Coordinates of C-alpha atoms and ligand atoms in Angstrom, one line a residue:
X108 CA -8.9 30.6 2.4
X109 CA -8.6 27.1 -0.1
X110 CA -5.3 26.2 -0.5
X111 CA -5.1 27.3 -4.5
X112 CA -6.4 30.9 -3.5
X113 CA -3.2 31.5 -1.3
X114 CA 0.3 33.7 -2.3
X115 CA 1.7 30.4 -1.6
X116 CA 0.2 28.4 -4.2
X117 CA 0.5 31.4 -6.7
X118 CA 4.2 31.5 -5.7
X119 CA 4.7 28.1 -6.7
X120 CA 2.9 28.3 -9.9
X121 CA 5.4 31.5 -11.4
X122 CA 8.2 29.5 -9.8
X123 CA 6.9 26.1 -11.9
X124 CA 7.1 28.0 -14.7
X125 CA 10.4 30.0 -14.3
X126 CA 11.9 26.3 -13.9
X127 CA 10.4 25.0 -17.1
X128 CA 13.9 25.5 -19.4
X129 CA 15.9 24.0 -16.6
X130 CA 17.2 20.5 -16.8
X131 CA 18.3 17.8 -14.3
X132 CA 21.6 17.1 -16.1
X133 CA 22.5 20.5 -14.7
X134 CA 20.8 20.9 -11.4
X135 CA 23.1 17.6 -10.6
X136 CA 26.3 19.4 -11.0
X137 CA 25.6 21.7 -7.9
X138 CA 27.1 19.7 -4.9
X139 CA 25.5 22.0 -2.1
X140 CA 21.9 21.5 -3.5
X141 CA 22.5 17.6 -3.7
X142 CA 23.7 17.1 0.2
X143 CA 20.6 19.7 0.9
X144 CA 18.6 17.4 -0.7
X145 CA 18.7 14.4 1.6
X146 CA 17.4 13.6 4.8
X147 CA 18.0 10.5 7.0
X148 CA 16.7 8.5 9.6
X149 CA 17.9 5.8 11.9
X150 CA 20.3 4.6 8.6
X151 CA 16.9 5.0 6.1
X152 CA 18.7 7.5 3.6
X153 CA 16.2 9.9 1.5
X154 CA 17.5 11.1 -1.7
X155 CA 15.4 13.6 -3.7
X156 CA 18.6 15.6 -5.2
X157 CA 16.9 14.0 -9.0
X158 CA 13.4 15.8 -8.4
X159 CA 13.3 19.1 -10.4
X160 CA 13.1 21.3 -7.2
X161 CA 15.5 23.7 -6.1
X162 CA 16.4 24.8 -2.2
X163 CA 14.0 28.0 -3.6
X164 CA 11.1 25.1 -4.4
X165 CA 11.5 23.3 -1.4
X166 CA 11.2 26.3 0.8
X167 CA 8.1 27.3 -1.6
X168 CA 6.3 23.8 -0.4
X169 CA 7.3 24.5 2.9
X170 CA 5.5 27.8 3.1
X171 CA 2.9 26.0 0.9
X172 CA 2.4 23.4 3.6
X173 CA 2.5 26.2 6.4
X174 CA -1.1 27.5 4.2
X175 CA -2.3 24.4 4.1
X176 CA -2.0 24.0 8.2
X177 CA 0.1 20.7 7.6
X178 CA 0.9 20.7 11.5
X179 CA -2.3 21.4 12.8
X180 CA -3.5 18.3 10.5
X181 CA -1.2 16.0 11.7
X182 CA -1.9 17.4 15.5
X183 CA -5.3 17.1 14.6
X184 CA -5.3 13.1 12.9
X185 CA -3.1 12.0 16.1
X186 CA -5.0 13.9 18.5
X187 CA -8.2 11.7 17.7
X188 CA -9.9 14.8 15.5
X189 CA -12.6 13.3 13.5
X190 CA -10.9 14.9 10.4
X191 CA -13.0 11.7 8.6
X192 CA -15.9 14.7 8.2
X193 CA -17.5 12.8 5.5
X194 CA -17.8 9.6 8.1
X195 CA -17.7 11.5 11.5
X196 CA -14.6 10.0 11.9
X197 CA -11.5 10.1 13.5
X198 CA -8.1 8.8 11.6
X199 CA -6.2 6.9 14.3
X200 CA -4.6 4.1 12.7
X201 CA -0.8 5.2 14.7
X202 CA -3.3 4.2 17.7
X203 CA -2.4 0.3 16.7
X204 CA 0.9 0.5 16.9
X205 CA 1.8 2.6 20.3
X206 CA 3.3 1.3 23.0
X207 CA 1.5 0.2 25.6
X208 CA 2.2 3.0 28.0
X209 CA 0.9 5.4 25.6
X210 CA -2.2 7.4 25.6
X211 CA -4.4 8.0 22.5
X212 CA -7.2 9.6 22.8
X213 CA -10.5 9.5 20.7
X214 CA -13.8 10.6 22.3
X215 CA -11.7 11.2 25.7
X216 CA -11.4 7.6 25.7
X217 CA -7.4 6.5 25.5
X218 CA -7.8 3.9 23.2
X219 CA -4.6 2.2 23.0
X220 CA -5.1 -0.1 26.7
X221 CA -8.0 -1.6 24.0
X222 CA -5.7 -1.7 21.3
X223 CA -3.5 -4.2 23.6
X224 CA -6.0 -6.1 24.7
X225 CA -6.8 -7.3 21.2
X226 CA -2.9 -7.5 20.4
X227 CA -2.5 -9.5 23.8
X228 CA -5.3 -12.0 22.5
X229 CA -3.5 -12.6 19.1
X230 CA -0.5 -13.3 20.7
X231 CA -2.4 -15.9 23.2
X232 CA -4.5 -17.2 20.3
X233 CA -1.6 -17.6 17.6
X234 CA 0.8 -19.3 19.9
X235 CA -1.8 -21.6 20.9
X236 CA -2.7 -22.4 17.1
X237 CA 1.4 -22.4 16.2
X238 CA 2.0 -25.1 19.4
X239 CA -1.2 -27.5 18.4
X240 CA -3.3 -26.6 21.7
X241 CA -5.4 -25.1 19.4
X242 CA -6.2 -27.9 16.8
X243 CA -8.7 -28.8 14.3
X244 CA -11.8 -30.6 14.7
X245 CA -10.6 -33.6 14.2
X246 CA -7.6 -33.0 16.4
X247 CA -4.8 -32.1 13.5
X248 CA -2.6 -28.8 14.4
X249 CA -3.5 -25.9 12.0
X250 CA -0.6 -25.3 10.1
X251 CA -2.8 -23.7 6.5
X252 CA -4.0 -20.4 7.1
X253 CA -6.3 -18.7 4.4
X254 CA -7.0 -15.3 4.7
X255 CA -10.4 -13.8 3.2
X256 CA -10.9 -10.5 2.6
X257 CA -10.7 -7.8 -0.1
X258 CA -8.7 -3.9 -0.7
X259 CA -7.9 -2.7 3.0
X260 CA -8.4 -6.3 4.2
X261 CA -6.3 -8.0 2.2
X262 CA -3.4 -6.2 0.4
X263 CA -1.8 -4.6 3.4
X264 CA -1.4 -8.4 4.7
X265 CA -0.6 -9.9 1.7
X266 CA 2.5 -7.3 1.2
X267 CA 4.0 -7.7 4.7
X268 CA 3.6 -11.6 4.3
X269 CA 5.7 -11.5 0.8
X270 CA 7.8 -9.2 2.5
X271 CA 9.3 -11.2 5.6
X272 CA 9.1 -14.7 3.6
X273 CA 12.7 -14.8 3.4
X274 CA 13.7 -12.7 5.9
X275 CA 15.7 -15.3 8.2
X276 CA 14.3 -14.7 10.9
X277 CA 10.7 -15.0 9.9
X278 CA 11.6 -17.7 7.4
X279 CA 12.6 -19.7 9.8
X280 CA 9.7 -19.3 12.1
X281 CA 7.2 -20.6 9.3
X282 CA 8.5 -23.6 8.0
X283 CA 6.2 -26.2 7.5
X284 CA 3.2 -23.4 7.6
X285 CA 1.1 -22.0 4.9
X286 CA -0.3 -18.6 4.0
X287 CA -2.8 -17.5 1.8
X288 CA -4.8 -14.8 0.4
X289 CA -8.6 -15.1 -1.1
X290 CA -10.0 -11.8 -2.2
X291 CA -11.2 -12.2 -5.9
X292 CA -15.0 -13.6 -6.0
X293 CA -13.6 -15.2 -9.2
X294 CA -14.0 -19.0 -8.0
X295 CA -11.1 -19.6 -10.0
X296 CA -9.4 -17.5 -6.3
X297 CA -11.1 -20.3 -4.4
X298 CA -9.9 -23.0 -6.0
X299 CA -6.1 -21.5 -6.0
X300 CA -6.3 -20.6 -2.5
X301 CA -7.4 -24.3 -1.5
X302 CA -5.1 -26.1 -4.0
X303 CA -3.5 -28.6 -1.9
X304 CA -4.9 -27.8 1.5
X305 CA -5.6 -30.3 3.9
X306 CA -8.9 -29.1 5.2
X307 CA -8.1 -30.4 9.0
X308 CA -5.3 -28.5 9.0
X309 CA -6.5 -25.6 7.9
X310 CA -7.9 -22.3 9.8
X311 CA -10.4 -19.8 8.0
X312 CA -9.4 -15.8 9.0
X313 CA -12.3 -14.3 7.7
X314 CA -11.2 -10.3 7.4
X315 CA -13.7 -7.5 7.0
X316 CA -14.2 -3.9 8.9
X317 CA -18.1 -4.4 7.9
X318 CA -18.7 -8.0 7.3
X319 CA -20.9 -7.1 4.9
X320 CA -18.7 -7.2 1.8
X321 CA -19.8 -8.6 -1.6
X322 CA -17.1 -10.7 -2.1
X323 CA -15.9 -11.4 1.0
X324 CA -19.3 -12.6 2.1
X325 CA -19.4 -15.1 0.1
X326 CA -15.8 -16.1 0.1
X327 CA -16.6 -16.4 3.3
X328 CA -19.5 -19.0 2.9
X329 CA -17.8 -21.0 -0.1
X330 CA -14.8 -21.8 2.5
X331 CA -16.8 -22.3 5.3
X332 CA -19.0 -25.0 2.9
X333 CA -15.8 -26.4 1.6
X334 CA -14.5 -27.7 5.3
X335 CA -18.3 -28.5 6.2
X336 CA -18.5 -30.9 3.4
X337 CA -14.6 -32.0 3.3
X338 CA -14.2 -32.6 7.4
X339 CA -16.2 -36.3 7.9
X340 CA -17.7 -36.9 11.3
X341 CA -17.9 -33.7 12.9
X342 CA -20.9 -31.0 12.9
X343 CA -21.0 -27.4 11.1
X344 CA -21.0 -26.2 14.6
X345 CA -17.8 -27.7 15.5
X346 CA -16.1 -27.3 12.1
X347 CA -16.9 -23.7 12.5
X348 CA -15.9 -22.7 15.6
X349 CA -12.8 -25.1 15.7
X350 CA -11.4 -23.7 11.9
X351 CA -13.0 -20.4 11.2
X352 CA -11.7 -17.0 13.1
X353 CA -12.3 -13.3 12.2
X354 CA -11.2 -9.9 12.2
X355 CA -14.2 -7.2 12.0
X356 CA -15.4 -4.3 14.2
X357 CA -18.6 -6.2 14.0
X358 CA -18.9 -8.6 16.4
X359 CA -22.8 -9.3 15.7
X360 CA -22.6 -10.3 12.5
X361 CA -19.5 -12.5 12.5
X362 CA -21.6 -14.5 15.2
X363 CA -24.4 -15.0 13.1
X364 CA -22.3 -16.1 11.0
X365 CA -21.4 -19.2 13.4
X366 CA -17.8 -18.1 14.6
X367 CA -17.0 -18.2 18.2
X368 CA -17.2 -15.1 20.3
X369 CA -14.2 -16.1 21.6
X370 CA -12.6 -16.0 17.9
X371 CA -13.0 -12.8 17.0
X372 CA -10.3 -10.7 16.7
X373 CA -11.5 -6.7 17.0
X374 CA -10.9 -3.2 15.3
X375 CA -12.6 -0.2 15.7
X376 CA -14.3 2.2 12.8
X377 CA -11.8 4.9 13.6
X378 CA -9.3 2.4 11.7
X379 CA -10.4 2.6 8.2
X380 CA -9.7 0.0 5.8
X381 CA -6.4 0.7 3.9
X382 CA -4.9 1.8 6.9
X383 CA -5.9 -1.2 8.9
X384 CA -2.6 -3.2 8.3
X385 CA -1.4 -2.8 11.8
X386 CA -4.8 -3.9 13.2
X387 CA -5.2 -7.7 13.8
X388 CA -6.0 -7.4 10.1
X389 CA -2.5 -8.9 9.1
X390 CA -1.2 -9.1 13.0
X391 CA -3.5 -12.0 12.9
X392 CA -2.9 -13.4 10.2
X393 CA 1.3 -12.7 10.2
X394 CA 1.3 -14.2 13.7
X395 CA -0.4 -17.2 13.4
X396 CA 2.0 -17.4 10.5
X397 CA 5.6 -15.9 11.3
X398 CA 4.7 -15.5 15.0
X399 CA 3.6 -12.8 16.7
X400 CA 7.1 -11.6 18.0
X401 CA 7.5 -10.8 14.4
X402 CA 4.3 -8.7 14.3
X403 CA 5.2 -6.8 17.1
X404 CA 8.6 -5.7 15.4
X405 CA 6.4 -5.0 12.2
X406 CA 4.5 -2.7 14.9
X407 CA 7.6 -1.2 16.3
X408 CA 9.0 0.1 13.1
X409 CA 5.7 1.7 12.2
X410 CA 5.5 3.5 15.6
X411 CA 9.5 4.7 14.9
X412 CA 8.0 6.1 11.7
X413 CA 5.0 7.5 13.2
X414 CA 7.3 9.3 15.7
X415 CA 9.8 10.6 13.0
X416 CA 6.7 11.9 10.9
X417 CA 5.1 13.9 14.4
X418 CA 8.5 15.7 15.4
X419 CA 10.9 15.9 12.6
X420 CA 10.9 19.2 11.1
X421 CA 9.3 19.4 7.6
X422 CA 12.9 19.4 5.6
X423 CA 14.3 16.3 7.7
X424 CA 10.8 14.4 7.1
X425 CA 10.3 11.9 4.5
X426 CA 7.1 11.6 4.5
X427 CA 6.6 15.4 4.3
X428 CA 9.1 15.8 2.1
X429 CA 8.0 12.8 -0.1
X430 CA 4.2 14.3 0.1
X431 CA 5.5 17.9 -0.5
X432 CA 6.8 16.5 -3.9
X433 CA 3.9 14.6 -4.6
X434 CA 2.2 17.9 -4.5
X435 CA 4.7 19.4 -6.8
X436 CA 5.1 16.9 -9.1
X437 CA 1.6 16.6 -10.0
X438 CA -0.2 19.6 -9.2
X439 CA 2.5 21.6 -10.3
X440 CA 4.6 19.4 -13.2
X441 CA 1.5 18.7 -14.2
X442 CA 2.7 14.6 -13.6
X443 CA -0.1 12.7 -13.2
X444 CA 1.2 9.0 -11.9
X445 CA 4.3 7.8 -10.6
X446 CA 5.9 4.6 -10.3
X447 CA 6.8 2.5 -7.4
X448 CA 10.4 0.8 -7.9
X449 CA 10.9 -1.6 -5.1
X450 CA 14.7 -3.2 -6.2
X451 CA 13.4 -6.2 -4.0
X452 CA 11.8 -9.2 -4.9
X453 CA 10.5 -9.6 -1.4
X454 CA 8.2 -5.9 -2.0
X455 CA 6.6 -8.0 -4.9
X456 CA 3.3 -6.7 -3.4
X457 CA 4.3 -3.4 -2.4
X458 CA 2.9 -0.8 -5.6
X459 CA -0.3 -2.8 -5.5
X460 CA -1.0 -1.7 -1.3
X461 CA 0.5 1.7 -2.0
X462 CA -2.0 1.7 -5.1
X463 CA -5.0 1.5 -3.1
X464 CA -3.5 3.4 -0.2
X465 CA -3.2 6.3 -2.5
X466 CA -5.6 6.5 -5.1
X467 CA -8.2 5.5 -2.6
X468 CA -7.3 8.2 -0.4
X469 CA -6.3 11.3 -2.8
X470 CA -7.9 10.1 -5.9
X471 CA -11.4 12.9 -5.3
X472 CA -13.4 16.2 -6.9
X473 CA -13.6 17.5 -4.0
X474 CA -12.4 19.6 -1.4
X475 CA -13.2 18.6 2.2
X476 CA -16.1 21.4 2.3
X477 CA -17.3 19.7 -1.1
X478 CA -16.4 22.3 -3.1
X479 CA -14.9 21.1 -6.4
X480 CA -11.0 21.2 -6.7
X481 CA -10.2 23.4 -9.6
X482 CA -7.0 21.1 -10.0
X483 CA -6.6 16.8 -10.3
X484 CA -5.7 15.8 -6.8
X485 CA -4.7 12.6 -6.5
X486 CA -1.6 10.5 -8.3
X487 CA -1.9 6.9 -10.4
X488 CA 0.6 4.6 -8.5
X489 CA 2.0 1.6 -9.9
X490 CA 4.7 -0.6 -10.1
X491 CA 6.9 -3.6 -10.1
X492 CA 10.0 -4.3 -8.6
X493 CA 13.0 -4.2 -10.3
X494 CA 14.7 -5.4 -12.5
X495 CA 11.5 -7.0 -13.5
X496 CA 10.0 -3.8 -14.7
X497 CA 13.3 -2.5 -16.8
X498 CA 12.1 -5.0 -18.9
X499 CA 9.1 -4.3 -18.9
X500 CA 7.0 -0.7 -19.1
X501 CA 11.1 1.7 -18.5
X502 CA 11.3 2.0 -22.2
X503 CA 8.3 4.0 -21.9
X504 CA 9.5 6.3 -18.4
X505 CA 12.7 6.6 -21.1
X506 CA 11.1 7.8 -23.7
X507 CA 7.6 8.1 -23.1
X508 CA 5.9 10.3 -21.0
X509 CA 7.2 11.2 -17.7
X510 CA 6.1 9.9 -14.9
X511 CA 8.2 10.5 -11.5
X512 CA 9.8 7.7 -9.8
X513 CA 10.1 6.6 -6.3
X514 CA 12.9 3.8 -6.2
X515 CA 13.5 1.9 -3.3
X516 CA 16.2 -0.3 -2.5
X517 CA 18.2 -2.2 0.5
X518 CA 22.1 -2.1 1.3
X519 CA 22.0 -5.5 2.5
X520 CA 20.0 -8.9 0.5
X521 CA 17.9 -10.9 2.7
X522 CA 19.2 -14.1 1.0
X523 CA 22.6 -13.0 0.0
X524 CA 24.5 -15.2 -2.7
X525 CA 28.2 -15.0 -3.8
X526 CA 28.6 -17.7 -6.6
X527 CA 32.6 -18.6 -6.5
X528 CA 34.6 -16.9 -8.6
X529 CA 32.1 -14.3 -9.1
X530 CA 33.7 -10.6 -8.7
X531 CA 30.4 -9.2 -7.0
X532 CA 27.1 -10.9 -4.7
X533 CA 23.8 -11.0 -6.7
X534 CA 22.7 -8.7 -4.4
X535 CA 25.2 -5.9 -5.7
X536 CA 24.7 -7.2 -9.5
X537 CA 20.7 -6.1 -9.1
X538 CA 21.6 -2.5 -6.6
X539 CA 23.3 -1.4 -9.8
X540 CA 20.5 -0.9 -11.4
X541 CA 18.8 0.7 -8.3
X542 CA 21.9 3.4 -9.1
X543 CA 22.1 3.2 -12.6
X544 CA 18.3 3.9 -13.5
X545 CA 17.8 7.3 -11.5
X546 CA 20.7 8.8 -13.2
X547 CA 19.4 7.6 -17.0
X548 CA 16.1 8.9 -16.0
X549 CA 18.1 12.4 -14.6
X550 CA 20.9 12.9 -17.5
X551 CA 20.2 13.0 -21.6
X552 CA 21.4 11.2 -24.2
X553 CA 21.3 14.1 -27.1
X554 CA 21.8 13.3 -30.8
X555 CA 25.2 15.1 -30.3
X556 CA 27.0 12.6 -27.9
X557 CA 25.3 9.8 -30.5
X558 CA 27.0 11.5 -33.4
X559 CA 30.2 11.6 -31.5
X560 CA 29.8 7.9 -30.9
X561 CA 29.5 7.3 -34.4
X562 CA 25.8 6.6 -34.4
X563 CA 24.8 6.8 -38.1
X564 CA 22.1 9.7 -38.4
X565 CA 19.2 8.4 -39.6
X566 CA 19.4 5.4 -36.3
X567 CA 20.0 8.9 -33.5
X568 CA 17.0 10.2 -33.1
X569 CA 15.5 6.7 -31.4
X570 CA 18.7 6.3 -29.4
X571 CA 17.9 10.2 -27.8
X572 CA 16.9 10.4 -24.1
X573 CA 15.8 13.8 -23.4
X574 CA 16.2 13.0 -19.8
X575 CA 14.9 15.3 -16.7
X576 CA 12.6 12.6 -15.4
X577 CA 12.3 13.4 -11.8
X578 CA 12.7 10.1 -9.3
X579 CA 13.7 10.0 -5.7
X580 CA 15.6 6.9 -3.7
X581 CA 15.1 5.8 -0.6
X582 CA 17.7 3.0 0.6
X583 CA 17.0 1.3 3.9
X584 CA 19.9 -0.7 5.8
X585 CA 17.6 -4.4 5.2
X586 CA 14.1 -5.5 4.9
X587 CA 13.0 -6.9 8.2
X588 CA 10.1 -7.0 10.3
X589 CA 10.7 -3.5 11.8
X590 CA 11.8 -1.7 8.4
X591 CA 8.6 -3.1 6.5
X592 CA 6.7 -1.3 9.0
X593 CA 9.0 1.8 8.8
X594 CA 8.2 1.6 4.9
X595 CA 4.5 1.5 5.4
X596 CA 3.6 3.8 7.6
X597 CA 6.3 6.5 5.3
X598 CA 3.7 5.8 2.1
X599 CA 0.8 6.0 5.0
X600 CA 1.7 9.5 5.8
X601 CA 3.3 10.4 2.4
X602 CA -0.6 10.0 1.5
X603 CA -2.1 12.0 4.2
X604 CA 0.4 14.9 3.6
X605 CA -0.5 15.7 0.2
X606 CA -4.6 15.0 0.7
X607 CA -3.8 17.3 3.7
X608 CA -2.2 20.6 1.6
X609 CA -4.6 20.0 -1.0
X610 CA -7.4 19.6 1.0
X611 CA -9.4 17.1 0.8
X612 CA -10.9 13.6 2.9
X613 CA -8.4 11.2 2.3
X614 CA -9.8 8.9 4.4
X615 CA -13.3 8.3 3.0
X616 CA -14.0 5.9 -0.6
X617 CA -17.5 7.5 -1.5
X618 CA -16.6 6.7 -5.5
X619 CA -16.6 3.3 -4.8
X620 CA -20.4 2.7 -3.9
X621 CA -21.9 3.6 -6.8
X622 CA -20.3 0.2 -8.6
X623 CA -21.3 -2.1 -5.6
X624 CA -25.0 -0.8 -6.0
X625 CA -25.3 -1.4 -10.2
X626 CA -24.0 -5.0 -9.7
X627 CA -26.4 -5.7 -7.2
X628 CA -28.8 -4.7 -9.6
X629 CA -26.9 -6.8 -12.3
X630 CA -26.9 -10.1 -10.1
X631 CA -31.0 -10.1 -9.1
X632 CA -32.1 -9.2 -13.1
X633 CA -29.1 -12.4 -13.9
X634 CA -30.8 -14.5 -11.1
X635 CA -34.3 -13.6 -12.2
X636 CA -33.2 -13.9 -15.7
X637 CA -31.7 -17.8 -15.3
X638 CA -35.1 -19.1 -13.0
X639 CA -37.3 -17.2 -14.3
X640 CA -36.2 -17.1 -18.2
X641 CA -37.4 -13.5 -18.4
X642 CA -34.9 -11.1 -20.3
X643 CA -32.4 -8.2 -18.8
X644 CA -33.7 -5.7 -21.5
X645 CA -35.1 -4.0 -18.1
X646 CA -33.8 -1.3 -16.5
X647 CA -30.0 -1.1 -18.3
X648 CA -29.3 0.4 -21.3
X649 CA -29.1 -1.4 -24.9
X650 CA -25.4 -2.3 -24.8
X651 CA -25.5 -3.6 -20.8
X652 CA -28.4 -5.9 -21.7
X653 CA -26.7 -7.1 -24.7
X654 CA -24.0 -7.9 -22.8
X655 CA -25.5 -9.6 -20.3
X656 CA -28.3 -11.6 -22.7
X657 CA -25.2 -13.1 -25.0
X658 CA -23.5 -13.7 -21.4
X659 CA -26.7 -15.8 -20.2
X660 CA -27.0 -17.4 -24.0
X661 CA -23.5 -18.6 -24.0
X662 CA -22.3 -19.4 -20.1
X663 CA -22.3 -22.9 -18.6
Ligands
LIG964 O1 -13.0 -1.0 -1.8 C1 -13.4 -0.4 -0.6 C2 -13.6 -0.8 1.0 O2 -14.7 -0.3 1.4 C3 -12.4 -0.3 0.8 O3 -12.2 0.9 1.3 C4 -12.4 -1.7 1.9 O4 -11.2 -1.5 2.5 C5 -12.5 -2.9 1.4 O5 -13.6 -2.3 0.3 C6 -13.1 -4.2 2.5 O6 -14.5 -3.7 3.3 P1 -14.5 -4.8 4.7 O7 -13.6 -4.8 5.1 O8 -15.1 -4.0 5.0 O9 -14.7 -6.3 3.7

């Protein structure tokens, strides 16, 4: 039975209607309710009392999870069943962070030894590069890394890199080193990536699961060309073998590109692109820049959260709770977008990564069996670190449309500062906002209150806050490699929970294919028009051919 036909779904619909008049300001007065709507794991505290839910709502959401066979689907994922049915693939990113002694089977084969053999290879290679044993072809140590990749082969590694940049252990381990990312096929991105770098000291890591992605392949050829034309007195083969390595599932295509077989770091088709953060996709660049021990701690954190997700009962299970609340907010309360608001500048690329994880996974119109979903699945995810966001889009969050928000914060700063004579450390000033904003969203400021404060009548409507805007707060002890892994896994599993409940396939991405095909057709037409002077009206609608003609006539 489809999930929207179950009694659990109907009960939630009715319940949502009955809660319409309920206001968070009143719900927050119930101390027992507030205490019940929390979960804790190893110092991570989730407080979801500012969601528009009661204990009864949560019980009904757990019933929905049962009706959707959430536990069965989760088990199927962890046991290597081919739950990505349209690509005939298992979904086993949890195996990427499993300890050496674990057993996780895909097609009857334990994949953990393969995972650890790549990790061992990364440990060895990164140690040789960092110690200067593996050098550039002119004998210089390789202290600059440019990691080329896009989508899942870029966003996660960049999120992890930024998250750890000012973490004391990682910062110390990366002194004198540079790690940059090259994702966009816009040549400006190449220019930004190589600016100020000495090619003789630069190692390029080409990251592409398929090794066919147009943007990555063009950027890889451009960087290869930069290395070959800038490094003098060496052959192209010598330069390529010492300055380009690759992360991919396709050994053959990588070798055809000229990379030494010894310098290929593999992964597997049971790892989806946006779920590949714990593979060599980011473990290699992170280990090269921060050292392998930091990368290992990151994997351990993600594994810790895998265990939590797999074993904790729903009421204490952070990803399950967050996933069910996502379903509640979007499907039953009609909020189609969610703000991701980390109170940590180090998480400046977190929203961008989770946006891909979530929107590429659950932005679907059909269920796993191909039937059209009679509800909008997926949520729009967007965000910025606080407090910067407060001076940008929070105005709309407070007084415009209603968007549930995920607040994230840390008890201890990565870089504590206390100015002489200042009463509070800088981190406390920062975190005061983390505590204040959810209450501003939840509670209201009424016209009556404004009147009592002496606000003139004409001005009151502008200062009214309707409140009743849901949020949740996730508070971690500190942001280090381990907790960064935990955070990643929370959000990966949260996305899976929503997809499992909605009954769709969160692990394919057919929606991005058509655009790729059309871009190929445009590329061919533009290059034919440039070389043979033909026009571009054939095969395109009048609007597109006018735009292309204008572009050809006015471009350099
Ligand atoms: O955006 C579509 C996509 O297929 C992502 O899922 C993937 O992470 C990205 O392109 C890059 O793919 P690849 O790693 O094969 O270059």
